[in-house]
Amino acid sequence: MKAFIVHAHPEPNSFTAAMKQLAVDTLRAAGHDVRVSDLYAMKFNPVASGADFRKRSNNDYLVYALEQRHADGTNTLAGDIAGEIEKVVWADLIIFSFPVFWFSVPAIMKGWIDRVLISGRFYGGTRFYDQGGLKGKRALLALTLGGQEHMFEANGIHGPLEDMLRPLLRGTLGYVGFDVLPPFVAWHVPYISAEARQEILDKYRRYLQALHEQRPLRFPSLSDFDSALRPLAMPVNTHRFLKE
Amino acid sequence: MKAFIVHAHPEPNSFTAAMKQLAVDTLRAAGHDVRVSDLYAMKFNPVASGADFRKRSNNDYLVYALEQRHADGTNTLAGDIAGEIEKVVWADLIIFSFPVFWFSVPAIMKGWIDRVLISGRFYGGTRFYDQGGLKGKRALLALTLGGQEHMFEANGIHGPLEDMLRPLLRGTLGYVGFDVLPPFVAWHVPYISAEARQEILDKYRRYLQALHEQRPLRFPSLSDFDSALRPLAMPVNTHRFLKE
């Protein structure tokens, strides 16, 4: 298997970085190929702009998605974007390794999503969800957060974490066609002991060693909708998307 | 009223920018004070890092939230962050003006959230949701997107837009205590006629002129939870949060 880890944390010695390194070591020890994009170390530019295209189809008015398609077709995407796309295409599995900032990814990783998951190649028209361009690949969020598990129970103060992560799990990874594995969550990290952190690392190692046992989350299928994307039958349960 | 518009779009002549300008004009015509942060024009840096603090409390290991508190207390936050905080504190209403990128804000705006909504001043401990530091102020998402309204109905292919926007509406704006108004949504923008765009602008003007009639979304109240943030009574409906 070929695994690509996209990692973002502003502290190189963070626990999140330790999880990333454990993933590299565990997957390599199991015989897999692993590549890493450490976005802070790369000083990755997260800001989508006209500068992302070496030759624009329209220099007067920027429609970002149209320029993505044009630049991909004419091989004129900015080098940093093209380099990341090459790794995405290469990989069978992509792991997003990050600390939760505002129930989402840090901006530097949001910018990776904005700039690298290009229109045309990875989605477009009715090519999304189970018809997305990255169909057949798997994706995993491996995240750390300050909150505790009980805050994210059904009746917890924030409600289910998967609901907070919906635009990532479903609206991004599911949208481009990935089989999205259940997130690996390291809870309450800033407040726990070294022993508790070691337990999380051990649990993460076991999770990675048994990845094939994980069932992907369920998302809508385009086959349940007509060409205008109106539901063919009622009711379609599009709200819940956890594995059943 | 004092209104602060945080705007982000990579194209200065976009429809989203026209909406922003209409908001400036409409609010000023009604006698309100308006300030704008145009993040692309400002070349706003979205990447949270140790460079955000002119004097660190710990130079060896970065805990971002702790350094935010320290730097706010010692007046050593980076100038761009301090400038934005001053506007947040000044404002009675904050409007976030943006095109939806991946069911969320563009990375440059996510970085504004990551860096400007600092720990300590705006949230911390059990100071969040109805106890958040920005209690008493209102916030509004004014967004444009390519999708059509029927794709976001209860049985639509993406499910309710408010569910996709949950980490923003609830996890960010609600979290820091804002009264969060129902989002103003400009649907299907890249595909519609000039007349249809004008209708959206007219509707947005009327929305802004009648802001006081809008009832905020509902989020959990800390009073329903104990000091460990466990629910005091069952069931607490934490999942749905639209106005009822």
XYZ file of C-alpha atoms in Angstrom:
488
model
C 0.000 0.000 0.000
C 1.056 3.576 -0.650
C 0.248 5.981 2.181
C 0.455 9.765 2.059
C 0.356 11.685 5.334
C -0.615 15.361 5.224
C 0.480 16.793 8.555
C 0.008 20.240 10.071
C 0.998 21.405 13.535
C 2.806 24.636 14.460
C 4.946 22.843 17.096
C 7.412 20.313 15.604
C 7.600 18.382 18.894
C 3.856 18.186 19.429
C 1.996 15.027 20.355
C 0.288 15.289 16.981
C 3.758 15.099 15.395
C 4.517 12.031 17.526
C 1.358 10.426 16.154
C 2.451 11.309 12.631
C 5.868 9.752 13.207
C 4.273 6.646 14.696
C 2.124 6.331 11.576
C 5.202 6.605 9.343
C 7.076 3.948 11.351
C 4.114 1.585 11.745
C 3.132 1.672 8.084
C 6.740 1.258 6.888
C 7.279 -1.629 9.307
C 4.255 -3.299 7.717
C 5.903 -2.993 4.304
C 3.994 0.014 3.002
C 5.441 3.000 1.150
C 4.946 6.256 3.008
C 5.307 9.892 1.957
C 4.704 12.918 4.176
C 3.806 16.539 3.520
C 4.572 18.453 6.701
C 2.779 21.671 5.799
C 4.389 23.903 8.447
C 7.873 22.588 7.626
C 7.169 23.167 3.912
C 5.814 26.661 4.642
C 2.880 25.604 2.505
C 0.924 28.544 1.084
C -2.747 28.095 2.023
C -4.188 31.056 0.114
C -6.046 30.185 -3.094
C -5.455 32.958 -5.627
C -4.808 33.739 -9.277
C -1.105 33.120 -8.612
C -1.932 29.399 -8.463
C -2.055 29.352 -12.282
C 1.025 30.006 -14.382
C -1.151 30.839 -17.378
C -4.715 32.002 -16.849
C -7.545 31.331 -19.287
C -9.040 34.658 -18.164
C -6.714 37.317 -16.795
C -9.494 39.824 -16.129
C -11.791 37.863 -13.860
C -10.854 34.908 -11.662
C -13.196 31.939 -11.462
C -10.996 29.714 -9.348
C -12.534 26.325 -10.252
C -12.449 27.105 -13.985
C -8.797 28.114 -13.793
C -8.045 24.902 -11.890
C -9.493 22.900 -14.779
C -7.688 24.968 -17.383
C -4.343 24.834 -15.585
C -4.612 21.086 -14.966
C -5.375 20.539 -18.635
C -2.498 22.725 -19.825
C -0.036 21.655 -17.144
C 0.258 25.159 -15.768
C -0.684 24.678 -12.133
C 1.702 26.260 -9.615
C 4.500 23.852 -8.729
C 3.539 23.396 -5.081
C 0.010 22.369 -6.073
C 1.187 20.029 -8.831
C 3.583 18.378 -6.370
C 0.796 17.672 -3.893
C -1.539 16.402 -6.603
C 1.125 13.928 -7.692
C 1.220 12.513 -4.146
C -2.591 12.341 -3.953
C -2.741 10.403 -7.217
C 0.116 8.125 -6.071
C -1.482 7.226 -2.740
C -3.921 4.457 -1.837
C -4.482 5.979 1.600
C -4.275 9.601 2.736
C -4.001 10.410 6.435
C -4.717 13.943 7.600
C -2.782 14.515 10.835
C -3.740 17.674 12.725
C -4.864 19.317 15.962
C -8.485 20.438 15.895
C -8.712 24.233 15.565
C -12.316 25.412 15.856
C -13.790 21.956 15.243
C -11.919 21.796 11.936
C -8.437 21.703 10.414
C -5.878 24.494 10.927
C -6.000 27.104 8.138
C -2.778 25.815 6.562
C -4.488 22.447 5.999
C -7.749 24.065 4.861
C -5.635 25.807 2.238
C -4.180 22.465 1.153
C -7.762 21.289 0.598
C -8.764 24.509 -1.206
C -5.762 24.435 -3.559
C -4.914 20.750 -4.082
C -8.318 19.064 -4.440
C -8.844 20.580 -7.870
C -12.041 20.807 -9.841
C -12.188 18.635 -12.942
C -9.666 16.024 -11.888
C -11.131 15.217 -8.463
C -14.772 16.322 -8.770
C -17.105 18.194 -11.085
C -20.629 18.124 -12.481
C -22.138 14.949 -11.076
C -18.768 13.395 -10.287
C -18.865 13.527 -6.519
C -19.643 11.330 -3.516
C -19.578 7.742 -4.808
C -18.685 9.067 -8.278
C -15.863 11.336 -7.050
C -12.479 11.332 -8.724
C -10.676 9.737 -5.785
C -12.977 6.711 -5.686
C -11.126 3.597 -4.600
C -8.742 5.425 -2.272
C -9.116 5.613 1.481
C -8.835 8.665 3.734
C -8.416 8.962 7.493
C -8.532 11.918 9.862
C -6.059 11.402 12.727
C -6.677 14.269 15.071
C -5.907 15.583 18.526
C -8.138 17.816 20.572
C -8.507 19.388 23.980
C -12.088 18.279 24.558
C -13.157 15.153 26.386
C -15.152 12.309 24.917
C -18.265 12.921 27.039
C -18.586 16.419 25.552
C -19.163 14.790 22.166
C -21.698 12.155 23.111
C -25.189 12.342 21.630
C -26.358 14.425 24.583
C -22.954 16.027 25.197
C -22.501 19.760 25.092
C -21.067 19.798 21.557
C -23.028 16.843 20.161
C -21.306 14.111 18.107
C -17.814 14.937 16.870
C -18.722 13.451 13.483
C -21.402 16.130 13.145
C -18.860 18.866 13.831
C -16.517 17.224 11.310
C -19.248 16.855 8.686
C -17.807 19.364 6.151
C -14.500 17.472 6.284
C -15.677 13.866 6.464
C -18.573 14.174 4.083
C -18.314 17.580 2.387
C -14.654 17.168 1.439
C -13.316 13.602 1.677
C -16.605 11.851 0.911
C -17.353 14.426 -1.777
C -14.240 13.604 -3.812
C -14.978 9.899 -3.542
C -12.699 8.611 -0.800
C -13.694 5.688 1.350
C -13.571 7.666 4.584
C -12.497 5.619 7.595
C -13.778 6.432 11.094
C -11.566 9.217 12.481
C -8.873 8.323 14.989
C -9.359 10.740 17.864
C -6.828 11.582 20.589
C -8.945 13.197 23.313
C -8.010 15.846 25.876
C -4.345 15.801 24.827
C -3.077 19.003 26.485
C -4.324 17.858 29.879
C -3.305 14.189 30.157
C -0.304 12.332 31.578
C 2.623 10.900 29.644
C 1.189 7.436 30.359
C -2.184 8.353 28.922
C -0.452 9.742 25.845
C 1.481 6.495 25.432
C -1.806 4.603 25.606
C -3.145 6.726 22.764
C -0.051 5.997 20.682
C -0.455 2.263 21.347
C -4.107 2.437 20.358
C -3.223 4.355 17.187
C -0.586 1.716 16.278
C -3.189 -1.023 16.628
C -5.687 1.031 14.593
C -3.170 1.414 11.766
C -2.212 -2.260 11.868
C -5.863 -3.240 11.476
C -6.945 -0.575 8.988
C -8.416 -3.197 6.663
C -10.954 -4.083 9.376
C -12.367 -0.557 9.446
C -15.633 -0.022 7.607
C -15.898 3.328 5.827
C -18.535 5.897 6.765
C -21.651 5.904 4.605
C -22.519 8.840 2.362
C -25.202 9.414 -0.273
C -25.029 7.614 -3.579
C -25.587 9.582 -6.760
C -27.751 6.715 -7.958
C -30.433 7.831 -5.472
C -30.767 11.189 -7.271
C -31.800 12.303 -10.737
C -29.640 14.321 -13.120
C -30.764 17.584 -11.442
C -29.701 15.971 -8.145
C -33.259 15.728 -6.886
C -33.980 12.618 -4.797
C -35.522 9.760 -6.793
C -37.356 8.324 -3.798
C -38.515 9.560 -0.432
C -37.225 9.503 2.123
C -33.512 9.425 1.470
C -31.652 9.524 4.743
C -28.968 12.052 3.939
C -28.618 13.433 7.392
C -26.886 10.685 9.327
C -23.821 9.189 7.797
C -22.110 7.078 10.396
C -21.607 3.455 9.680
C -24.706 1.468 10.523
C -24.733 50.210 15.566
C -21.125 49.381 14.768
C -20.688 46.754 12.053
C -17.459 44.974 11.113
C -17.337 43.077 7.838
C -14.667 40.401 7.418
C -14.500 39.709 3.699
C -12.514 37.154 1.716
C -12.665 36.490 -2.012
C -9.726 36.053 -4.406
C -11.486 38.076 -7.146
C -11.948 41.785 -6.270
C -14.864 42.115 -8.720
C -16.701 39.014 -7.546
C -20.403 38.904 -6.760
C -19.392 38.218 -3.147
C -17.526 41.557 -3.212
C -20.648 43.235 -4.608
C -22.603 41.826 -1.669
C -19.941 43.159 0.697
C -20.150 46.621 -0.863
C -23.929 46.546 -0.706
C -23.689 45.739 3.010
C -21.315 48.674 3.564
C -23.611 51.065 1.693
C -26.860 49.784 3.203
C -25.601 49.860 6.774
C -24.006 53.324 6.380
C -27.206 54.672 4.784
C -29.057 53.452 7.876
C -26.714 55.488 10.059
C -24.449 52.699 11.247
C -20.652 52.797 11.478
C -18.977 50.217 9.258
C -15.420 48.906 9.106
C -14.145 46.278 6.682
C -11.261 43.824 6.714
C -10.763 42.655 3.144
C -8.442 39.749 3.878
C -7.133 39.234 0.329
C -6.502 42.984 -0.114
C -4.718 43.031 3.261
C -2.693 39.938 2.323
C -3.788 38.612 5.705
C -1.530 35.858 7.034
C -3.726 32.848 7.899
C -1.048 30.607 9.430
C -1.109 30.363 13.226
C 2.477 30.043 14.486
C 4.922 31.087 17.167
C 5.575 34.258 15.162
C 2.155 35.490 16.327
C 3.705 36.364 19.700
C 6.317 39.071 20.050
C 7.446 37.620 23.364
C 6.779 33.966 24.133
C 6.176 32.622 27.625
C 7.832 29.397 26.459
C 10.315 29.567 23.605
C 10.998 25.826 23.594
C 7.534 24.384 23.092
C 4.556 26.147 21.529
C 1.135 25.723 23.114
C -0.743 28.142 20.894
C -3.703 28.880 23.196
C -1.441 29.491 26.191
C 0.720 31.894 24.215
C -2.425 33.697 23.050
C -3.384 34.292 26.679
C 0.117 35.344 27.651
C 0.531 37.692 24.695
C -2.890 39.270 25.208
C -2.079 39.863 28.869
C 1.340 41.359 28.103
C 0.259 43.273 25.003
C 2.672 41.321 22.788
C 0.342 39.880 20.156
C 1.486 40.367 16.564
C 0.229 43.690 15.209
C -2.083 42.240 12.579
C -3.872 40.131 15.198
C -4.147 43.002 17.684
C -5.606 45.189 14.932
C -8.325 42.666 14.150
C -9.109 42.109 17.830
C -9.627 45.834 18.253
C -12.263 45.744 15.494
C -13.978 42.686 17.000
C -14.217 44.400 20.375
C -15.466 47.615 18.728
C -18.240 45.934 16.742
C -21.818 45.153 17.715
C -22.282 43.034 14.578
C -19.724 41.039 12.593
C -20.537 39.908 9.061
C -18.433 37.188 7.467
C -18.597 37.662 3.689
C -17.198 34.752 1.665
C -17.681 32.180 -1.073
C -18.138 28.651 0.246
C -14.990 26.585 -0.336
C -15.555 22.953 0.676
C -18.679 23.700 2.701
C -16.668 26.135 4.808
C -14.747 29.410 4.665
C -11.697 29.926 2.422
C -8.427 29.184 4.235
C -7.545 32.873 4.556
C -10.716 33.365 6.617
C -10.175 30.171 8.595
C -6.801 31.630 9.535
C -8.501 34.837 10.688
C -10.614 32.662 13.005
C -7.606 30.630 14.178
C -5.485 33.705 14.967
C -7.953 36.439 15.985
C -10.495 34.637 18.188
C -7.984 34.272 20.990
C -8.195 32.051 24.023
C -8.701 33.856 27.310
C -10.312 36.987 25.981
C -13.005 35.357 23.845
C -13.390 31.899 25.400
C -11.775 29.592 27.936
C -12.608 27.105 30.684
C -16.397 27.169 30.892
C -16.689 30.535 29.156
C -18.220 29.412 25.883
C -21.608 29.178 24.166
C -23.950 31.425 26.154
C -21.047 32.332 28.457
C -18.626 33.150 25.622
C -16.589 36.332 25.648
C -18.453 37.882 22.709
C -21.859 37.565 24.367
C -24.153 40.413 23.415
C -22.727 40.834 19.910
C -24.317 39.465 16.756
C -22.687 37.542 13.899
C -23.881 36.778 10.393
C -22.525 34.563 7.644
C -23.218 36.128 4.228
C -22.124 33.533 1.737
C -22.221 32.627 -1.917
C -22.130 29.121 -3.297
C -22.452 27.147 -6.496
C -24.988 24.656 -5.185
C -28.736 24.964 -5.525
C -31.206 25.179 -2.680
C -32.828 21.794 -3.349
C -29.469 20.069 -2.808
C -29.570 21.296 0.798
C -33.114 20.364 1.722
C -33.683 17.787 4.438
C -33.700 15.003 1.845
C -31.325 16.801 -0.529
C -28.051 15.260 -1.576
C -25.963 17.295 0.869
C -28.547 17.585 3.658
C -29.225 20.917 5.394
C -26.659 23.650 4.771
C -26.786 24.550 8.467
C -25.493 21.041 9.242
C -22.564 21.529 6.878
C -21.916 24.927 8.472
C -22.141 23.553 12.010
C -18.469 24.052 12.974
C -18.777 27.711 11.912
C -22.265 28.569 13.158
C -22.107 26.653 16.387
C -18.498 25.525 16.908
C -17.013 28.971 16.263
C -19.509 31.853 16.380
C -21.885 30.273 18.886
C -18.919 28.993 20.900
C -17.518 32.477 21.548
C -20.950 33.739 22.562
C -22.287 35.577 19.526
C -25.987 35.720 18.822
C -25.712 33.977 15.451
C -28.237 35.166 12.888
C -29.576 32.811 10.204
C -27.025 32.835 7.348
C -27.790 34.866 4.249
C -27.230 32.480 1.358
C -26.720 33.426 -2.308
C -27.405 30.172 -4.169
C -25.981 28.926 -7.456
C -24.139 32.202 -8.110
C -21.745 31.154 -10.899
C -24.625 29.887 -13.019
C -27.331 32.551 -12.759
C -28.304 35.615 -14.824
C -27.497 39.247 -14.026
C -31.185 39.706 -13.177
C -31.132 36.823 -10.702
C -27.999 38.291 -9.138
C -29.723 41.645 -8.773
C -32.635 39.917 -7.043
C -30.197 38.421 -4.532
C -28.703 41.858 -3.868
C -32.186 43.296 -3.331
C -33.030 40.474 -0.956
C -29.766 40.989 0.934
C -30.518 44.734 1.270
C -33.912 43.950 2.756
C -32.333 41.358 5.077
C -29.831 43.922 6.354
C -32.505 46.600 6.784
C -34.560 44.212 8.931
C -31.740 42.562 10.879
C -33.456 43.289 14.199
C -36.325 41.005 13.145
C -34.004 38.000 12.783
C -34.070 35.528 15.637
C -30.674 34.017 16.458
C -30.005 30.301 16.124
C -30.289 28.288 19.312
C -27.271 26.630 20.909
C -26.717 24.816 24.205
C -26.703 26.736 27.464
C -23.943 26.032 29.970
C -26.628 26.053 32.650
C -27.818 22.667 31.358
C -24.437 21.096 32.199
C -22.460 20.552 35.400
C -18.953 21.877 36.032
C -17.433 18.852 34.233
C -19.742 19.706 31.322
C -21.870 16.597 31.800
C -25.577 17.119 31.084
C -27.657 17.819 34.192
C -30.808 16.328 32.713
C -31.715 13.889 29.959
C -32.395 14.340 27.220
C -30.655 17.535 26.218
C -31.245 18.209 22.564
C -27.781 19.232 21.480
C -28.015 17.982 17.949
C -30.427 20.349 16.242
C -29.790 24.017 16.647
C -31.955 25.854 14.173
C -34.443 28.325 15.504
C -37.613 26.612 16.564
